[in-house]
Structure formats: C-alpha cells, structure tokens
Amino acid sequence: MMGKPWPEVVGFVTLGLGSWVAVNGLFSELPLIVNDVPEGWAIGSQLGLVLQAANLGPLIYLILARKFQFSLPVVIALILGIGTLGCVGLAHLWDRTRMVRQQAHSVALLALSFVTATADAMTTVTYFPYLTLFPGSYISLLMVGEGLGGFVPSAITWIQSGGIGKSERLFSPTVFFYLLALQMVLSLLALWWLEQRRKRRRNQQDQREKKPSTGVSRSDHSLDGDSTQPLLDRPDSVVNTNEPVYFVPSTQDEQGTDRTSGLSSPRTEQGLPAATEQQQQLLQRLPRQPLRLQQQPQQ
C-alpha cells in the first residue's frame, strides 16, 4: 500500500466489499431465519446446493468472452447492479412461500439467492482482469476488501442478534438485506470513482504524448502544384544555401518519357527536361550565390 494514491486504495478496498457479500450474508443470517421458513434447518442444505449451482455463471461468461469482446467496467457494473437488486428483492420476499406438491417452500428465497450468488461468483473472473487496467499492483487491496466483505455481514448479524447472551434480534432480516444492498451500492460507487480516475490519468498521458511540431514538413512545400502558395512567399519557408546539393538521377528515357509513370515531359534543345513555370519562378527567386558542393574526403 506504500506509495499508492489513497483514493485508489479506498476505491479498491470498497470495490472488494461487493464480492461474495450476498453469500456470506445469507449464511450469517441463516440461524436467524430458520424459524421463519417452512423448511427449517433443511433450508441450509438447499441454499448450499443453489449457491454451488451459481458457479455456472462464470463458466458461461468465460465461454462467451472467447467469442465476444466485453467491456470490463460495464460488466462489473451490471454484476453489482444485479447483486443490489437481488438483495433488495430478498429484503421484501425472503419469507414468502409457494405451494409445491402441496407443501410450502421458500421459492423466492432460493431463487433470489441464486441470482445474488451468481453475481458474487462473477466477481472472481472480472475483478482481477480489471486490475490490469491500472498501473501497479492492487491485488492486496482488493483481497483486503473481499475479506471485509465477509466480515461486515457477520458483524451486522452479531449486532442484529443483540450480542452475546441475547436471544432476540434487534432488527428484522429485511433491514439486514437492505444493509447488504447498501454495501453493494458502495462497491458500485467505488467502481465509478475508479473509472473516473483511470480516464483522467489516460487523458493526461495522451496530452503529454502530444508534442507541438517545431519543424516544417517538406511535404507541405511541394513543387507539383498541390500547394496554393509559392514556396518563397510563405512566412515559414527557409532556404539554406549552405547545405550540400545532391542530384537525383532522372528516370526518363531519351524520348522524354518517365519510365516510372509513363508520362512525357518537354525537353530543351540540349535534350534536358524543360523546367515547369513554377520551377522557373522558384529559380528566379533564389539568391544569386554560388552553391557549395560537399567535397568527399580523400582516402
């Protein structure tokens, strides 16, 4: 944690709070709801089966991720949003029953537990790849948050039961599930905060990489008629007569046809290619100063 920005430290710890919060909360609340559900203590084994079946969610996601490209921030936001809605649904429907084969069953509790557990399991395959979008390593901070994600529901359950030696609960399971939903909302806000920090850092990096151009491109001052202003009439043009002169061999044959393009150009009486009008204007504007040819050193 040393040397890391404190906003990102708090952000990743808070983001980790939303991992497995519903699963940990359900098992922490189980002793306080067994007397209110028709299954009694048998609800524990049924919840365990439902929560294990939720591991199919990450498997399906990994299969789809091989064929489609998903945005990790969007996927994590959907996961936390579904988990929040699942906890809110549990707050209202945890004690509702439905008759199945002439027996009452907690169908709503089991179905919503599957939804929230799927969202929790999805954090395993999305949180750690999301860390790669940030410089440095934040795995330890995320693991601290996930550890607190199991501690906070247990602490709330302990307070709900009234502490040691108390048999009556201080508030209902409805309030407990609302507190779990609030914990998921905090993780969702932490994700938004981290995304703002990441985008701001990326924009600053892009601005540093954009350096102002200090030179003049040679392609901006071409002689083939693409430019609308003559070369020497431009304020940014510079002619350096001290540079060595290099001659490029012509690609035209004896009939004046360019071997590379197949175009013919007019030629003078001496057989040399005639200069265009724009090139003649340029030559007239050049200073009357002898050219300095670079001499090669004798070996």
mmCIF file of C-alpha atoms in Angstrom:
data_model
loop_
_atom_site.group_PDB
_atom_site.id
_atom_site.type_symbol
_atom_site.label_atom_id
_atom_site.label_comp_id
_atom_site.label_asym_id
_atom_site.label_seq_id
_atom_site.Cartn_x
_atom_site.Cartn_y
_atom_site.Cartn_z
ATOM 1 C CA MET A 1 0.000 0.000 0.000
ATOM 2 C CA MET A 2 3.009 2.265 0.352
ATOM 3 C CA GLY A 3 3.316 4.808 -2.424
ATOM 4 C CA LYS A 4 -0.163 4.245 -3.862
ATOM 5 C CA PRO A 5 -2.684 7.102 -4.176
ATOM 6 C CA TRP A 6 -5.109 6.984 -1.262
ATOM 7 C CA PRO A 7 -8.219 7.469 -3.465
ATOM 8 C CA GLU A 8 -7.382 4.271 -5.333
ATOM 9 C CA VAL A 9 -6.565 2.481 -2.073
ATOM 10 C CA VAL A 10 -10.004 3.305 -0.682
ATOM 11 C CA GLY A 11 -11.612 2.610 -4.051
ATOM 12 C CA PHE A 12 -10.245 -0.913 -4.467
ATOM 13 C CA VAL A 13 -10.948 -1.861 -0.855
ATOM 14 C CA THR A 14 -14.530 -0.642 -1.229
ATOM 15 C CA LEU A 15 -14.871 -2.414 -4.568
ATOM 16 C CA GLY A 16 -13.813 -5.655 -2.906
ATOM 17 C CA LEU A 17 -16.642 -5.294 -0.383
ATOM 18 C CA GLY A 18 -19.135 -6.256 -3.080
ATOM 19 C CA SER A 19 -17.518 -9.635 -3.683
ATOM 20 C CA TRP A 20 -19.393 -12.593 -2.138
ATOM 21 C CA VAL A 21 -21.314 -10.262 0.144
ATOM 22 C CA ALA A 22 -24.671 -11.946 -0.532
ATOM 23 C CA VAL A 23 -23.349 -15.474 0.007
ATOM 24 C CA ASN A 24 -21.609 -14.527 3.240
ATOM 25 C CA GLY A 25 -24.674 -12.595 4.359
ATOM 26 C CA LEU A 26 -27.064 -15.480 3.686
ATOM 27 C CA PHE A 27 -25.091 -17.955 5.791
ATOM 28 C CA SER A 28 -24.596 -15.363 8.527
ATOM 29 C CA GLU A 29 -28.344 -14.689 8.642
ATOM 30 C CA LEU A 30 -29.321 -18.347 8.383
ATOM 31 C CA PRO A 31 -29.603 -19.017 12.156
ATOM 32 C CA LEU A 32 -31.958 -16.044 12.484
ATOM 33 C CA ILE A 33 -34.370 -17.045 9.700
ATOM 34 C CA VAL A 34 -34.659 -20.831 10.121
ATOM 35 C CA ASN A 35 -37.585 -20.392 12.480
ATOM 36 C CA ASP A 36 -39.462 -18.260 9.925
ATOM 37 C CA VAL A 37 -39.176 -20.524 6.869
ATOM 38 C CA PRO A 38 -41.153 -23.739 6.389
ATOM 39 C CA GLU A 39 -38.049 -25.824 5.620
ATOM 40 C CA GLY A 40 -36.474 -25.153 8.999
ATOM 41 C CA TRP A 41 -32.811 -26.150 9.190
ATOM 42 C CA ALA A 42 -33.194 -28.021 5.907
ATOM 43 C CA ILE A 43 -33.045 -24.645 4.176
ATOM 44 C CA GLY A 44 -29.284 -24.678 4.806
ATOM 45 C CA SER A 45 -28.614 -27.650 2.519
ATOM 46 C CA GLN A 46 -30.952 -26.261 -0.126
ATOM 47 C CA LEU A 47 -29.176 -22.915 -0.060
ATOM 48 C CA GLY A 48 -25.813 -24.673 -0.347
ATOM 49 C CA LEU A 49 -26.995 -26.514 -3.484
ATOM 50 C CA VAL A 50 -28.353 -23.312 -5.035
ATOM 51 C CA LEU A 51 -25.203 -21.341 -4.271
ATOM 52 C CA GLN A 52 -22.977 -24.010 -5.792
ATOM 53 C CA ALA A 53 -25.112 -24.057 -8.944
ATOM 54 C CA ALA A 54 -24.413 -20.320 -9.278
ATOM 55 C CA ASN A 55 -20.824 -21.166 -10.265
ATOM 56 C CA LEU A 56 -22.159 -21.910 -13.747
ATOM 57 C CA GLY A 57 -22.355 -18.143 -14.280
ATOM 58 C CA PRO A 58 -18.585 -17.568 -14.530
ATOM 59 C CA LEU A 59 -18.234 -20.612 -16.803
ATOM 60 C CA ILE A 60 -20.821 -19.260 -19.223
ATOM 61 C CA TYR A 61 -19.179 -15.839 -19.132
ATOM 62 C CA LEU A 62 -15.737 -17.258 -19.975
ATOM 63 C CA ILE A 63 -17.192 -19.162 -22.929
ATOM 64 C CA LEU A 64 -18.895 -16.046 -24.261
ATOM 65 C CA ALA A 65 -15.783 -13.937 -23.675
ATOM 66 C CA ARG A 66 -13.875 -16.119 -26.155
ATOM 67 C CA LYS A 67 -16.304 -15.134 -28.924
ATOM 68 C CA PHE A 68 -17.318 -11.630 -27.919
ATOM 69 C CA GLN A 69 -15.413 -8.697 -26.524
ATOM 70 C CA PHE A 70 -16.885 -7.264 -23.323
ATOM 71 C CA SER A 71 -16.046 -4.057 -21.515
ATOM 72 C CA LEU A 72 -14.896 -4.991 -18.019
ATOM 73 C CA PRO A 73 -16.185 -1.820 -16.301
ATOM 74 C CA VAL A 74 -19.619 -2.315 -17.871
ATOM 75 C CA VAL A 75 -19.723 -5.997 -16.933
ATOM 76 C CA ILE A 76 -18.719 -5.279 -13.328
ATOM 77 C CA ALA A 77 -21.322 -2.509 -13.095
ATOM 78 C CA LEU A 78 -24.001 -4.942 -14.308
ATOM 79 C CA ILE A 79 -22.849 -7.543 -11.792
ATOM 80 C CA LEU A 80 -23.013 -5.123 -8.881
ATOM 81 C CA GLY A 81 -26.353 -3.778 -10.097
ATOM 82 C CA ILE A 82 -27.859 -7.270 -10.293
ATOM 83 C CA GLY A 83 -26.488 -8.084 -6.856
ATOM 84 C CA THR A 84 -28.027 -4.913 -5.436
ATOM 85 C CA LEU A 85 -31.428 -5.707 -6.936
ATOM 86 C CA GLY A 86 -31.165 -9.257 -5.638
ATOM 87 C CA CYS A 87 -30.533 -8.040 -2.070
ATOM 88 C CA VAL A 88 -33.460 -5.617 -2.321
ATOM 89 C CA GLY A 89 -35.639 -8.482 -3.532
ATOM 90 C CA LEU A 90 -34.526 -10.627 -0.597
ATOM 91 C CA ALA A 91 -35.425 -7.808 1.779
ATOM 92 C CA HIS A 92 -39.055 -7.970 0.596
ATOM 93 C CA LEU A 93 -39.539 -11.623 -0.364
ATOM 94 C CA TRP A 94 -37.295 -13.674 1.918
ATOM 95 C CA ASP A 95 -40.266 -15.024 3.929
ATOM 96 C CA ARG A 96 -42.694 -15.541 1.011
ATOM 97 C CA THR A 97 -43.665 -19.140 0.313
ATOM 98 C CA ARG A 98 -45.317 -21.009 -2.542
ATOM 99 C CA MET A 99 -47.070 -24.346 -2.534
ATOM 100 C CA VAL A 100 -45.154 -27.027 -4.428
ATOM 101 C CA ARG A 101 -46.654 -30.538 -4.349
ATOM 102 C CA GLN A 102 -48.938 -29.468 -1.551
ATOM 103 C CA GLN A 103 -46.022 -28.271 0.559
ATOM 104 C CA ALA A 104 -44.873 -24.742 1.311
ATOM 105 C CA HIS A 105 -41.408 -23.853 0.055
ATOM 106 C CA SER A 106 -39.312 -20.690 0.160
ATOM 107 C CA VAL A 107 -39.160 -20.377 -3.626
ATOM 108 C CA ALA A 108 -38.446 -16.632 -3.606
ATOM 109 C CA LEU A 109 -35.617 -17.019 -1.091
ATOM 110 C CA LEU A 110 -33.948 -19.770 -3.123
ATOM 111 C CA ALA A 111 -34.415 -18.036 -6.496
ATOM 112 C CA LEU A 112 -33.089 -14.667 -5.325
ATOM 113 C CA SER A 113 -30.223 -16.400 -3.527
ATOM 114 C CA PHE A 114 -29.245 -17.969 -6.855
ATOM 115 C CA VAL A 115 -29.300 -14.558 -8.577
ATOM 116 C CA THR A 116 -27.165 -12.851 -5.942
ATOM 117 C CA ALA A 117 -24.778 -15.797 -5.706
ATOM 118 C CA THR A 118 -24.277 -15.732 -9.500
ATOM 119 C CA ALA A 119 -23.377 -12.049 -9.280
ATOM 120 C CA ASP A 120 -20.928 -12.781 -6.468
ATOM 121 C CA ALA A 121 -19.292 -15.615 -8.398
ATOM 122 C CA MET A 122 -18.884 -13.380 -11.453
ATOM 123 C CA THR A 123 -16.654 -11.020 -9.487
ATOM 124 C CA THR A 124 -13.992 -13.728 -9.375
ATOM 125 C CA VAL A 125 -13.498 -13.699 -13.153
ATOM 126 C CA THR A 126 -13.898 -9.930 -13.659
ATOM 127 C CA TYR A 127 -12.217 -8.179 -10.721
ATOM 128 C CA PHE A 128 -8.699 -9.438 -11.308
ATOM 129 C CA PRO A 129 -8.625 -8.709 -15.073
ATOM 130 C CA TYR A 130 -9.909 -5.241 -14.214
ATOM 131 C CA LEU A 131 -6.791 -4.648 -12.124
ATOM 132 C CA THR A 132 -4.656 -4.842 -15.269
ATOM 133 C CA LEU A 133 -6.150 -1.533 -16.438
ATOM 134 C CA PHE A 134 -4.313 0.290 -13.642
ATOM 135 C CA PRO A 135 -0.574 0.811 -13.226
ATOM 136 C CA GLY A 136 0.970 -1.052 -10.339
ATOM 137 C CA SER A 137 -0.432 -3.911 -8.312
ATOM 138 C CA TYR A 138 -3.654 -3.561 -6.342
ATOM 139 C CA ILE A 139 -4.304 -7.254 -5.709
ATOM 140 C CA SER A 140 -3.597 -6.971 -1.989
ATOM 141 C CA LEU A 141 -6.037 -4.068 -1.641
ATOM 142 C CA LEU A 142 -8.738 -5.973 -3.497
ATOM 143 C CA MET A 143 -8.190 -9.024 -1.304
ATOM 144 C CA VAL A 144 -8.481 -6.845 1.807
ATOM 145 C CA GLY A 145 -11.817 -5.605 0.519
ATOM 146 C CA GLU A 146 -13.027 -9.140 -0.199
ATOM 147 C CA GLY A 147 -12.041 -10.170 3.325
ATOM 148 C CA LEU A 148 -14.029 -7.273 4.732
ATOM 149 C CA GLY A 149 -16.907 -8.365 2.508
ATOM 150 C CA GLY A 150 -17.237 -11.447 4.716
ATOM 151 C CA PHE A 151 -16.509 -9.637 7.982
ATOM 152 C CA VAL A 152 -19.099 -6.861 7.595
ATOM 153 C CA PRO A 153 -22.164 -9.172 7.191
ATOM 154 C CA SER A 154 -21.002 -11.239 10.162
ATOM 155 C CA ALA A 155 -20.591 -8.100 12.258
ATOM 156 C CA ILE A 156 -24.061 -6.905 11.246
ATOM 157 C CA THR A 157 -25.534 -10.281 12.179
ATOM 158 C CA TRP A 158 -23.803 -10.154 15.547
ATOM 159 C CA ILE A 159 -25.266 -6.704 16.193
ATOM 160 C CA GLN A 160 -28.648 -7.888 14.959
ATOM 161 C CA SER A 161 -28.682 -10.760 17.429
ATOM 162 C CA GLY A 162 -28.021 -8.340 20.293
ATOM 163 C CA GLY A 163 -24.543 -9.594 21.084
ATOM 164 C CA ILE A 164 -23.556 -12.378 23.466
ATOM 165 C CA GLY A 165 -26.328 -13.801 25.659
ATOM 166 C CA LYS A 166 -29.194 -12.224 23.683
ATOM 167 C CA SER A 167 -31.848 -14.369 22.051
ATOM 168 C CA GLU A 168 -33.989 -11.674 20.429
ATOM 169 C CA ARG A 169 -32.885 -9.910 17.272
ATOM 170 C CA LEU A 170 -32.697 -6.120 17.274
ATOM 171 C CA PHE A 171 -33.933 -5.711 13.685
ATOM 172 C CA SER A 172 -35.577 -7.923 11.083
ATOM 173 C CA PRO A 173 -33.905 -9.772 8.204
ATOM 174 C CA THR A 174 -35.473 -7.163 5.916
ATOM 175 C CA VAL A 175 -33.210 -4.490 7.403
ATOM 176 C CA PHE A 176 -30.262 -6.878 7.180
ATOM 177 C CA PHE A 177 -30.727 -7.471 3.443
ATOM 178 C CA TYR A 178 -31.125 -3.744 2.888
ATOM 179 C CA LEU A 179 -27.754 -3.236 4.563
ATOM 180 C CA LEU A 180 -26.264 -5.803 2.192
ATOM 181 C CA ALA A 181 -27.753 -3.893 -0.723
ATOM 182 C CA LEU A 182 -26.167 -0.707 0.634
ATOM 183 C CA GLN A 183 -22.812 -2.483 0.714
ATOM 184 C CA MET A 184 -23.244 -3.400 -2.959
ATOM 185 C CA VAL A 185 -24.122 0.208 -3.797
ATOM 186 C CA LEU A 186 -20.901 1.377 -2.128
ATOM 187 C CA SER A 187 -18.948 -1.024 -4.333
ATOM 188 C CA LEU A 188 -20.756 0.321 -7.392
ATOM 189 C CA LEU A 189 -19.839 3.896 -6.430
ATOM 190 C CA ALA A 190 -16.232 2.800 -5.907
ATOM 191 C CA LEU A 191 -16.188 1.375 -9.432
ATOM 192 C CA TRP A 192 -17.449 4.690 -10.823
ATOM 193 C CA TRP A 193 -14.785 6.577 -8.842
ATOM 194 C CA LEU A 194 -12.004 4.303 -10.089
ATOM 195 C CA GLU A 195 -13.191 4.707 -13.673
ATOM 196 C CA GLN A 196 -13.081 8.487 -13.363
ATOM 197 C CA ARG A 197 -9.536 8.281 -12.016
ATOM 198 C CA ARG A 198 -8.454 5.941 -14.803
ATOM 199 C CA LYS A 199 -9.936 8.120 -17.564
ATOM 200 C CA ARG A 200 -8.355 11.253 -16.082
ATOM 201 C CA ARG A 201 -4.943 9.572 -15.972
ATOM 202 C CA ARG A 202 -5.323 8.360 -19.553
ATOM 203 C CA ASN A 203 -6.234 11.840 -20.780
ATOM 204 C CA GLN A 204 -3.218 13.330 -19.033
ATOM 205 C CA GLN A 205 -0.966 10.719 -20.602
ATOM 206 C CA ASP A 206 -2.378 11.445 -24.062
ATOM 207 C CA GLN A 207 -1.718 15.161 -23.605
ATOM 208 C CA ARG A 208 1.888 14.511 -22.609
ATOM 209 C CA GLU A 209 2.422 12.353 -25.674
ATOM 210 C CA LYS A 210 1.152 15.103 -27.980
ATOM 211 C CA LYS A 211 4.197 17.327 -28.562
ATOM 212 C CA PRO A 212 3.914 20.539 -30.623
ATOM 213 C CA SER A 213 5.567 20.378 -34.045
ATOM 214 C CA THR A 214 8.683 22.608 -34.219
ATOM 215 C CA GLY A 215 9.814 21.768 -37.771
ATOM 216 C CA VAL A 216 8.400 22.344 -41.232
ATOM 217 C CA SER A 217 7.468 19.299 -43.199
ATOM 218 C CA ARG A 218 8.952 19.054 -46.660
ATOM 219 C CA SER A 219 5.705 17.622 -47.993
ATOM 220 C CA ASP A 220 3.953 20.898 -47.131
ATOM 221 C CA HIS A 221 6.094 22.796 -49.712
ATOM 222 C CA SER A 222 5.862 20.610 -52.788
ATOM 223 C CA LEU A 223 6.562 21.891 -56.298
ATOM 224 C CA ASP A 224 3.995 19.792 -58.141
ATOM 225 C CA GLY A 225 1.159 22.301 -57.907
ATOM 226 C CA ASP A 226 -0.535 20.842 -54.781
ATOM 227 C CA SER A 227 0.263 23.945 -52.755
ATOM 228 C CA THR A 228 -1.783 27.091 -53.238
ATOM 229 C CA GLN A 229 1.054 29.456 -52.275
ATOM 230 C CA PRO A 230 4.592 29.593 -53.709
ATOM 231 C CA LEU A 231 7.339 28.270 -51.508
ATOM 232 C CA LEU A 232 9.294 31.505 -51.059
ATOM 233 C CA ASP A 233 6.144 33.565 -50.409
ATOM 234 C CA ARG A 234 5.336 31.561 -47.276
ATOM 235 C CA PRO A 235 6.494 33.030 -43.967
ATOM 236 C CA ASP A 236 7.525 29.648 -42.648
ATOM 237 C CA SER A 237 9.741 28.702 -45.593
ATOM 238 C CA VAL A 238 13.506 28.685 -45.148
ATOM 239 C CA VAL A 239 16.123 28.219 -47.856
ATOM 240 C CA ASN A 240 19.525 27.208 -46.620
ATOM 241 C CA THR A 241 22.186 27.649 -49.309
ATOM 242 C CA ASN A 242 24.915 26.262 -47.080
ATOM 243 C CA GLU A 243 23.561 22.730 -47.270
ATOM 244 C CA PRO A 244 25.223 20.341 -49.765
ATOM 245 C CA VAL A 245 23.490 19.794 -53.083
ATOM 246 C CA TYR A 246 22.602 16.286 -54.188
ATOM 247 C CA PHE A 247 21.446 15.360 -57.677
ATOM 248 C CA VAL A 248 18.841 12.632 -58.206
ATOM 249 C CA PRO A 249 19.230 10.591 -61.393
ATOM 250 C CA SER A 250 16.421 11.074 -63.857
ATOM 251 C CA THR A 251 14.076 8.198 -64.588
ATOM 252 C CA GLN A 252 13.244 9.430 -68.110
ATOM 253 C CA ASP A 253 14.453 7.842 -71.289
ATOM 254 C CA GLU A 254 15.766 9.543 -74.430
ATOM 255 C CA GLN A 255 12.259 10.336 -75.767
ATOM 256 C CA GLY A 256 11.326 12.232 -72.597
ATOM 257 C CA THR A 257 9.058 9.558 -71.206
ATOM 258 C CA ASP A 258 9.165 8.825 -67.482
ATOM 259 C CA ARG A 259 9.868 5.140 -67.054
ATOM 260 C CA THR A 260 8.079 5.026 -63.682
ATOM 261 C CA SER A 261 4.868 6.836 -64.623
ATOM 262 C CA GLY A 262 4.776 6.620 -68.432
ATOM 263 C CA LEU A 263 4.312 10.415 -68.762
ATOM 264 C CA SER A 264 6.313 12.522 -71.199
ATOM 265 C CA SER A 265 7.721 15.974 -70.393
ATOM 266 C CA PRO A 266 9.023 18.736 -72.722
ATOM 267 C CA ARG A 267 12.751 18.841 -73.315
ATOM 268 C CA THR A 268 15.187 21.631 -74.228
ATOM 269 C CA GLU A 269 17.438 21.829 -77.267
ATOM 270 C CA GLN A 270 20.234 20.179 -75.320
ATOM 271 C CA GLY A 271 17.991 17.162 -74.590
ATOM 272 C CA LEU A 272 17.368 18.060 -70.919
ATOM 273 C CA PRO A 273 13.889 18.171 -69.377
ATOM 274 C CA ALA A 274 12.411 21.668 -69.515
ATOM 275 C CA ALA A 275 11.567 23.287 -66.157
ATOM 276 C CA THR A 276 7.961 23.990 -65.369
ATOM 277 C CA GLU A 277 6.697 27.535 -64.928
ATOM 278 C CA GLN A 278 6.521 27.180 -61.173
ATOM 279 C CA GLN A 279 10.049 25.817 -61.021
ATOM 280 C CA GLN A 280 11.307 28.714 -63.156
ATOM 281 C CA GLN A 281 9.696 31.226 -60.767
ATOM 282 C CA LEU A 282 11.366 29.473 -57.859
ATOM 283 C CA LEU A 283 14.786 29.586 -59.558
ATOM 284 C CA GLN A 284 14.412 33.308 -60.223
ATOM 285 C CA ARG A 285 13.700 33.986 -56.551
ATOM 286 C CA LEU A 286 16.737 32.081 -55.293
ATOM 287 C CA PRO A 287 19.611 34.301 -54.110
ATOM 288 C CA ARG A 288 22.464 34.779 -56.558
ATOM 289 C CA GLN A 289 25.005 32.871 -54.554
ATOM 290 C CA PRO A 290 27.234 30.042 -55.755
ATOM 291 C CA LEU A 291 26.288 26.668 -54.444
ATOM 292 C CA ARG A 292 28.671 24.898 -52.134
ATOM 293 C CA LEU A 293 29.278 21.351 -53.094
ATOM 294 C CA GLN A 294 30.312 18.948 -50.424
ATOM 295 C CA GLN A 295 33.730 17.556 -51.054
ATOM 296 C CA GLN A 296 34.346 13.974 -50.149
ATOM 297 C CA PRO A 297 37.457 13.381 -48.069
ATOM 298 C CA GLN A 298 40.343 11.746 -49.813
ATOM 299 C CA GLN A 299 41.081 8.239 -48.675
#
